[in-house]
C-alpha positions as a Python dict, from the first residue, in 0.01 Angstrom:
ca = {
    (1, 'M'): (0, 0, 0),
    (2, 'R'): (280, -254, 29),
    (3, 'I'): (336, -355, 393),
    (4, 'T'): (612, -583, 521),
    (5, 'H'): (579, -702, 879),
    (6, 'V'): (907, -815, 1035),
    (7, 'Q'): (869, -1078, 1308),
    (8, 'S'): (1195, -1261, 1377),
    (9, 'S'): (1021, -1592, 1455),
    (10, 'F'): (673, -1688, 1337),
    (11, 'V'): (632, -2041, 1464),
    (12, 'A'): (333, -2224, 1613),
    (13, 'S'): (212, -2209, 1875),
    (14, 'L'): (187, -1833, 1819),
    (15, 'G'): (246, -1610, 2119),
    (16, 'G'): (75, -1278, 2182),
    (17, 'A'): (292, -1065, 1952),
    (18, 'E'): (285, -1323, 1672),
    (19, 'S'): (-94, -1355, 1699),
    (20, 'Y'): (-125, -977, 1680),
    (21, 'V'): (97, -963, 1370),
    (22, 'L'): (-115, -1224, 1194),
    (23, 'A'): (-442, -1054, 1292),
    (24, 'L'): (-317, -712, 1178),
    (25, 'A'): (-172, -844, 852),
    (26, 'S'): (-490, -1040, 778),
    (27, 'E'): (-712, -735, 823),
    (28, 'Q'): (-482, -521, 610),
    (29, 'A'): (-489, -783, 335),
    (30, 'R'): (-869, -795, 359),
    (31, 'R'): (-873, -418, 304),
    (32, 'G'): (-674, -456, -17),
    (33, 'D'): (-315, -389, 91),
    (34, 'E'): (-28, -602, -39),
    (35, 'V'): (95, -762, 284),
    (36, 'E'): (369, -1004, 373),
    (37, 'I'): (538, -1127, 690),
    (38, 'L'): (917, -1150, 677),
    (39, 'T'): (1071, -1388, 927),
    (40, 'A'): (1379, -1597, 994),
    (41, 'W'): (1192, -1899, 1137),
    (42, 'T'): (848, -2039, 1058),
    (43, 'D'): (669, -2370, 995),
    (44, 'P'): (439, -2503, 718),
    (45, 'D'): (120, -2488, 925),
    (46, 'T'): (173, -2122, 1016),
    (47, 'V'): (259, -2033, 655),
    (48, 'E'): (-60, -2202, 537),
    (49, 'R'): (-266, -2028, 804),
    (50, 'A'): (-135, -1691, 685),
    (51, 'R'): (-187, -1783, 319),
    (52, 'R'): (-555, -1857, 382),
    (53, 'A'): (-584, -1501, 519),
    (54, 'G'): (-424, -1356, 206),
    (55, 'V'): (-84, -1292, 368),
    (56, 'A'): (243, -1420, 223),
    (57, 'V'): (517, -1542, 458),
    (58, 'R'): (874, -1511, 337),
    (59, 'V'): (1177, -1658, 511),
    (60, 'R'): (1508, -1475, 523),
    (61, 'A'): (1745, -1699, 712),
    (62, 'T'): (1985, -1565, 971),
    (63, 'Y'): (2222, -1734, 1212),
    (64, 'R'): (2155, -1742, 1585),
    (65, 'P'): (2250, -2012, 1840),
    (66, 'Y'): (1878, -2061, 1909),
    (67, 'R'): (1543, -1924, 1797),
    (68, 'P'): (1426, -1598, 1958),
    (69, 'D'): (1115, -1770, 2096),
    (70, 'Q'): (1330, -2026, 2278),
    (71, 'H'): (1577, -2011, 2566),
    (72, 'G'): (1950, -2048, 2525),
    (73, 'A'): (2105, -2380, 2622),
    (74, 'G'): (2374, -2207, 2826),
    (75, 'T'): (2548, -1882, 2909),
    (76, 'A'): (2776, -1897, 2604),
    (77, 'A'): (2481, -1938, 2368),
    (78, 'K'): (2297, -1646, 2528),
    (79, 'I'): (2601, -1421, 2504),
    (80, 'A'): (2649, -1514, 2139),
    (81, 'F'): (2281, -1453, 2060),
    (82, 'H'): (2272, -1102, 2205),
    (83, 'A'): (2622, -1014, 2083),
    (84, 'L'): (2515, -1086, 1725),
    (85, 'D'): (2213, -859, 1770),
    (86, 'V'): (2432, -578, 1904),
    (87, 'L'): (2684, -619, 1622),
    (88, 'G'): (2396, -590, 1382),
    (89, 'T'): (2312, -243, 1513),
    (90, 'L'): (2653, -119, 1403),
    (91, 'G'): (2636, -237, 1043),
    (92, 'P'): (2414, -157, 744),
    (93, 'A'): (2059, -290, 729),
    (94, 'T'): (2143, -572, 488),
    (95, 'W'): (1878, -812, 614),
    (96, 'M'): (1595, -655, 411),
    (97, 'P'): (1735, -407, 157),
    (98, 'E'): (1465, -450, -108),
    (99, 'E'): (1172, -441, 137),
    (100, 'A'): (1228, -86, 262),
    (101, 'R'): (1149, 149, -24),
    (102, 'S'): (976, 483, -65),
    (103, 'D'): (634, 344, -164),
    (104, 'A'): (619, 86, 120),
    (105, 'V'): (611, 58, 495),
    (106, 'V'): (814, -186, 700),
    (107, 'H'): (649, -262, 1033),
    (108, 'V'): (896, -425, 1272),
    (109, 'H'): (752, -618, 1566),
    (110, 'R'): (1039, -826, 1702),
    (111, 'F'): (1397, -754, 1604),
    (112, 'Q'): (1571, -986, 1851),
    (113, 'G'): (1712, -1266, 1642),
    (114, 'V'): (1771, -1060, 1330),
    (115, 'G'): (1932, -746, 1476),
    (116, 'A'): (1810, -395, 1550),
    (117, 'Q'): (1944, -273, 1216),
    (118, 'V'): (1600, -357, 1072),
    (119, 'L'): (1470, -50, 1258),
    (120, 'R'): (1664, 187, 1036),
    (121, 'A'): (1456, 373, 779),
    (122, 'R'): (1717, 368, 503),
    (123, 'H'): (1509, 331, 186),
    (124, 'G'): (1153, 369, 314),
    (125, 'A'): (939, 427, 622),
    (126, 'V'): (997, 194, 918),
    (127, 'V'): (753, 166, 1208),
    (128, 'H'): (848, -35, 1517),
    (129, 'T'): (592, -157, 1770),
    (130, 'A'): (750, -232, 2108),
    (131, 'H'): (544, -532, 2219),
    (132, 'D'): (780, -581, 2514),
    (133, 'Y'): (1102, -430, 2649),
    (134, 'C'): (1351, -570, 2396),
    (135, 'L'): (1483, -223, 2318),
    (136, 'V'): (1617, -185, 2672),
    (137, 'D'): (1635, -538, 2816),
    (138, 'T'): (1758, -871, 2680),
    (139, 'T'): (1502, -1058, 2893),
    (140, 'S'): (1219, -850, 2737),
    (141, 'T'): (1044, -808, 3075),
    (142, 'S'): (1258, -548, 3262),
    (143, 'I'): (1202, -760, 3576),
    (144, 'R'): (1475, -872, 3814),
    (145, 'D'): (1401, -1113, 4100),
    (146, 'G'): (1030, -1039, 4073),
    (147, 'H'): (1072, -662, 4095),
    (148, 'E'): (1085, -367, 3855),
    (149, 'P'): (1424, -204, 3917),
    (150, 'A'): (1457, 165, 3847),
    (151, 'R'): (1785, 100, 3665),
    (152, 'L'): (1925, -203, 3486),
    (153, 'G'): (2290, -311, 3492),
    (154, 'G'): (2574, -166, 3292),
    (155, 'V'): (2572, -433, 3021),
    (156, 'Q'): (2200, -379, 2961),
    (157, 'R'): (2250, -3, 2940),
    (158, 'L'): (2531, -39, 2686),
    (159, 'R'): (2319, -276, 2478),
    (160, 'A'): (2027, -29, 2493),
    (161, 'R'): (2254, 249, 2368),
    (162, 'A'): (2360, 33, 2074),
    (163, 'N'): (1995, -42, 1994),
    (164, 'W'): (1921, 328, 2005),
    (165, 'L'): (2170, 387, 1722),
    (166, 'A'): (1928, 198, 1500),
    (167, 'A'): (1597, 281, 1671),
    (168, 'Q'): (1638, 657, 1638),
    (169, 'R'): (1663, 606, 1262),
    (170, 'A'): (1313, 456, 1246),
    (171, 'S'): (1030, 681, 1132),
    (172, 'I'): (799, 616, 1429),
    (173, 'L'): (821, 402, 1745),
    (174, 'V'): (483, 274, 1866),
    (175, 'F'): (400, 166, 2222),
    (176, 'P'): (79, -18, 2318),
    (177, 'S'): (29, 182, 2639),
    (178, 'E'): (144, 493, 2824),
    (179, 'R'): (287, 264, 3092),
    (180, 'A'): (505, 83, 2839),
    (181, 'L'): (639, 412, 2701),
    (182, 'A'): (707, 550, 3050),
    (183, 'R'): (889, 232, 3149),
    (184, 'H'): (1116, 260, 2844),
    (185, 'H'): (1199, 619, 2935),
    (186, 'A'): (1262, 522, 3299),
    (187, 'L'): (1514, 263, 3181),
    (188, 'G'): (1707, 514, 2976),
    (189, 'M'): (1547, 532, 2632),
    (190, 'P'): (1564, 897, 2520),
    (191, 'A'): (1233, 1079, 2479),
    (192, 'E'): (1368, 1279, 2187),
    (193, 'G'): (1530, 1186, 1858),
    (194, 'V'): (1248, 992, 1695),
    (195, 'E'): (869, 1019, 1687),
    (196, 'Q'): (719, 812, 1972),
    (197, 'R'): (348, 738, 1994),
    (198, 'V'): (108, 539, 2208),
    (199, 'V'): (-138, 337, 2000),
    (200, 'P'): (-344, 105, 2223),
    (201, 'H'): (-399, -239, 2074),
    (202, 'G'): (-735, -371, 1972),
    (203, 'W'): (-838, -728, 1906),
    (204, 'P'): (-1097, -915, 1696),
    (205, 'A'): (-1383, -1053, 1901),
    (206, 'P'): (-1339, -1432, 1934),
    (207, 'A'): (-1611, -1658, 1796),
    (208, 'V'): (-1751, -1918, 2034),
    (209, 'S'): (-1861, -2262, 1919),
    (210, 'P'): (-2244, -2286, 1948),
    (211, 'A'): (-2208, -2602, 2156),
    (212, 'H'): (-2008, -2411, 2419),
    (213, 'I'): (-2236, -2112, 2468),
    (214, 'E'): (-2361, -2117, 2827),
    (215, 'T'): (-2741, -2110, 2842),
    (216, 'G'): (-2832, -2190, 3200),
    (217, 'G'): (-2542, -2035, 3387),
    (218, 'R'): (-2265, -2215, 3569),
    (219, 'T'): (-2335, -2302, 3931),
    (220, 'R'): (-1977, -2392, 4025),
    (221, 'P'): (-1730, -2111, 3956),
    (222, 'R'): (-1463, -2182, 3697),
    (223, 'F'): (-1142, -1979, 3681),
    (224, 'V'): (-926, -2003, 3370),
    (225, 'F'): (-559, -1924, 3308),
    (226, 'L'): (-450, -1894, 2944),
    (227, 'G'): (-95, -1817, 2840),
    (228, 'K'): (263, -1921, 2815),
    (229, 'L'): (362, -2141, 3105),
    (230, 'Q'): (667, -1950, 3224),
    (231, 'A'): (773, -1807, 3558),
    (232, 'T'): (711, -1443, 3467),
    (233, 'K'): (345, -1522, 3396),
    (234, 'G'): (298, -1601, 3766),
    (235, 'I'): (253, -1979, 3748),
    (236, 'D'): (389, -2041, 4098),
    (237, 'L'): (190, -1748, 4234),
    (238, 'L'): (-129, -1891, 4083),
    (239, 'L'): (-81, -2239, 4227),
    (240, 'R'): (2, -2109, 4575),
    (241, 'A'): (-296, -1872, 4570),
    (242, 'W'): (-528, -2150, 4456),
    (243, 'E'): (-415, -2363, 4748),
    (244, 'Q'): (-477, -2078, 4992),
    (245, 'A'): (-816, -1983, 4845),
    (246, 'D'): (-966, -2321, 4944),
    (247, 'I'): (-1290, -2267, 4749),
    (248, 'D'): (-1542, -2500, 4585),
    (249, 'A'): (-1444, -2401, 4233),
    (250, 'E'): (-1250, -2522, 3931),
    (251, 'L'): (-919, -2392, 3800),
    (252, 'V'): (-837, -2471, 3435),
    (253, 'V'): (-488, -2396, 3306),
    (254, 'A'): (-420, -2392, 2930),
    (255, 'G'): (-94, -2324, 2752),
    (256, 'D'): (255, -2457, 2710),
    (257, 'G'): (605, -2356, 2812),
    (258, 'P'): (892, -2431, 3049),
    (259, 'E'): (664, -2449, 3356),
    (260, 'R'): (451, -2723, 3203),
    (261, 'P'): (592, -2998, 3433),
    (262, 'T'): (488, -2791, 3736),
    (263, 'I'): (132, -2765, 3603),
    (264, 'E'): (120, -3133, 3512),
    (265, 'R'): (225, -3229, 3865),
    (266, 'A'): (-50, -3011, 4010),
    (267, 'A'): (-304, -3161, 3770),
    (268, 'A'): (-198, -3515, 3870),
    (269, 'T'): (-304, -3443, 4229),
    (270, 'G'): (-649, -3329, 4117),
    (271, 'R'): (-594, -2971, 4238),
    (272, 'I'): (-641, -2823, 3891),
    (273, 'T'): (-735, -2922, 3536),
    (274, 'Y'): (-467, -2892, 3270),
    (275, 'A'): (-605, -2844, 2919),
    (276, 'G'): (-267, -2837, 2741),
    (277, 'W'): (-205, -2609, 2445),
    (278, 'V'): (-530, -2483, 2291),
    (279, 'D'): (-600, -2329, 1952),
    (280, 'A'): (-797, -2008, 1899),
    (281, 'Q'): (-1135, -2180, 1896),
    (282, 'Q'): (-1063, -2383, 2208),
    (283, 'K'): (-937, -2070, 2381),
    (284, 'A'): (-1259, -1884, 2299),
    (285, 'D'): (-1465, -2176, 2426),
    (286, 'L'): (-1271, -2183, 2753),
    (287, 'I'): (-1322, -1811, 2808),
    (288, 'A'): (-1692, -1849, 2732),
    (289, 'S'): (-1717, -2113, 3005),
    (290, 'A'): (-1524, -1914, 3266),
    (291, 'T'): (-1642, -1721, 3569),
    (292, 'A'): (-1327, -1513, 3531),
    (293, 'L'): (-989, -1515, 3363),
    (294, 'V'): (-695, -1519, 3606),
    (295, 'F'): (-392, -1328, 3477),
    (296, 'P'): (-125, -1315, 3751),
    (297, 'S'): (168, -1193, 3542),
    (298, 'L'): (472, -1065, 3734),
    (299, 'W'): (606, -827, 3471),
    (300, 'P'): (460, -494, 3348),
    (301, 'E'): (264, -623, 3051),
    (302, 'T'): (258, -386, 2755),
    (303, 'F'): (-68, -537, 2634),
    (304, 'G'): (-234, -848, 2773),
    (305, 'L'): (-383, -1008, 2464),
    (306, 'V'): (-578, -1265, 2663),
    (307, 'I'): (-724, -983, 2876),
    (308, 'A'): (-858, -823, 2559),
    (309, 'E'): (-1008, -1151, 2444),
    (310, 'S'): (-1177, -1201, 2780),
    (311, 'L'): (-1328, -853, 2798),
    (312, 'L'): (-1456, -887, 2443),
    (313, 'M'): (-1643, -1198, 2562),
    (314, 'R'): (-1792, -1037, 2876),
    (315, 'C'): (-1555, -1234, 3097),
    (316, 'P'): (-1418, -1046, 3403),
    (317, 'V'): (-1046, -1059, 3479),
    (318, 'I'): (-856, -1110, 3803),
    (319, 'A'): (-511, -959, 3758),
    (320, 'T'): (-205, -849, 3947),
    (321, 'P'): (-120, -476, 3929),
    (322, 'Q'): (163, -563, 3686),
    (323, 'A'): (-75, -742, 3452),
    (324, 'A'): (-380, -517, 3477),
    (325, 'G'): (-244, -223, 3282),
    (326, 'A'): (-509, 24, 3170),
    (327, 'F'): (-767, -239, 3077),
    (328, 'V'): (-858, -407, 3405),
    (329, 'R'): (-1029, -162, 3639),
    (330, 'D'): (-1085, -290, 3990),
    (331, 'G'): (-1453, -337, 4075),
    (332, 'E'): (-1563, -236, 3725),
    (333, 'N'): (-1465, -512, 3482),
    (334, 'G'): (-1248, -725, 3708),
    (335, 'L'): (-1050, -736, 4028),
    (336, 'V'): (-696, -604, 4065),
    (337, 'T'): (-505, -755, 4357),
    (338, 'T'): (-333, -523, 4600),
    (339, 'D'): (2, -685, 4517),
    (340, 'A'): (151, -990, 4347),
    (341, 'T'): (133, -1223, 4648),
    (342, 'P'): (-53, -1552, 4697),
    (343, 'G'): (-260, -1409, 4981),
    (344, 'S'): (-383, -1114, 4779),
    (345, 'L'): (-470, -1329, 4477),
    (346, 'A'): (-642, -1587, 4700),
    (347, 'R'): (-863, -1314, 4850),
    (348, 'A'): (-971, -1201, 4503),
    (349, 'L'): (-1054, -1559, 4401),
    (350, 'R'): (-1262, -1614, 4716),
    (351, 'R'): (-1441, -1284, 4676),
    (352, 'L'): (-1553, -1358, 4322),
    (353, 'A'): (-1635, -1721, 4393),
    (354, 'H'): (-1868, -1631, 4681),
    (355, 'D'): (-2045, -1324, 4539),
    (356, 'A'): (-2282, -1390, 4247),
    (357, 'T'): (-2394, -1026, 4239),
    (358, 'L'): (-2034, -912, 4200),
    (359, 'R'): (-1981, -1161, 3918),
    (360, 'E'): (-2282, -1028, 3729),
    (361, 'G'): (-2174, -667, 3773),
    (362, 'L'): (-1820, -733, 3656),
    (363, 'A'): (-1950, -922, 3351),
    (364, 'R'): (-2155, -616, 3254),
    (365, 'G'): (-1847, -400, 3305),
    (366, 'A'): (-1639, -632, 3087),
    (367, 'A'): (-1895, -603, 2808),
    (368, 'A'): (-1887, -223, 2835),
    (369, 'S'): (-1506, -231, 2796),
    (370, 'A'): (-1525, -401, 2458),
    (371, 'A'): (-1576, -80, 2258),
    (372, 'A'): (-1224, 43, 2342),
    (373, 'L'): (-1082, -278, 2193),
    (374, 'D'): (-1256, -254, 1855),
    (375, 'F'): (-1005, -397, 1610),
    (376, 'G'): (-1130, -210, 1306),
    (377, 'R'): (-1067, 124, 1473),
    (378, 'H'): (-726, 3, 1590),
    (379, 'V'): (-626, -89, 1234),
    (380, 'D'): (-743, 256, 1119),
    (381, 'R'): (-505, 411, 1376),
    (382, 'V'): (-218, 191, 1256),
    (383, 'Q'): (-282, 292, 894),
    (384, 'A'): (-271, 657, 1002),
    (385, 'V'): (68, 592, 1166),
    (386, 'Y'): (190, 445, 836),
    (387, 'A'): (82, 755, 646),
    (388, 'D'): (261, 981, 894),
    (389, 'A'): (571, 759, 884),
    (390, 'R'): (590, 787, 507),
    (391, 'G'): (565, 1164, 537),
    (392, 'I'): (836, 1173, 804),
    (393, 'F'): (1065, 961, 588),
    (394, 'A'): (1005, 1173, 280),
    (395, 'R'): (1087, 1494, 467),
    (396, 'A'): (1400, 1345, 622),
    (397, 'R'): (1516, 1219, 287),
}
């Protein structure tokens, strides 16, 4: 099968959605499919990384005031960026005419930055995975002032309607969780008009460097945060909770992003350890060394990739209710705070730091959760979606 993955930006360091695209494309190529990633922005190192996995990366340039994985320099730039995306929903899908054909599948992951017109199944089956809330929200999180509003503003609703003109022409829309699908419906996305399915993500089990495998057990608890350093990931919440917890333990923060100066200031005082941006191997080694992963995200995560990686490595997770999703089950494979406040997160940190029996039990629970994340079975489910999408397109045609 010929498969074209559309990811508007594919630039190191890869975020969660980009990492998923590369993992999925690599496994499909290993199984014998002809796979490529179509993008508007990439870099030589990422292209080479994909090439080594048997996946071609092709660039199709498009104009935007800034890359989709960046933030606009001002209000005018942001308006222009999103206006160009909306205008794209009204015109023909000219960005990839030769990719969508009857014997192929186009799998769209991120359309912001190239326009929602890529969702239209004009010449072949198109599958769209909603990794976040781009269909209904320009910020991708559906969060306002730290809360999940039941209704977004008028401009957002008009933009969502324009997106729907293209999205309802796709063959199948895929959502990583029931919560993500329900949130889209709550914000106005129609439940009818196009096939909509929940296909939970899986993830390949990370490989740990032999030198970093713990043999004697860690006596001093170590908590690890891994992710993009941005406000919606709960950076401020984490630092305030760590201060309140007042425990004899270590907090290691790894990642990069706009909140990096805040983390660097905290590291300069000795309160935490900042590991900077880490590659896949370094990330696996950090998880292997951790008592627990701390994931204090403030927005309703569709799929927490780092949660999956942690559970696959028997590492419990401390998460806010917004971040926990369906994977983190309180008292079974991690701890879910009562709310997204410093006090609640501090109590969870103290509880795990002081209770060795709890830590052991949650580690066993994390290991038991790994089966649901098996990546091979996930790819099988995705391939079944492709087959159904091709059938849907053929019947519609």
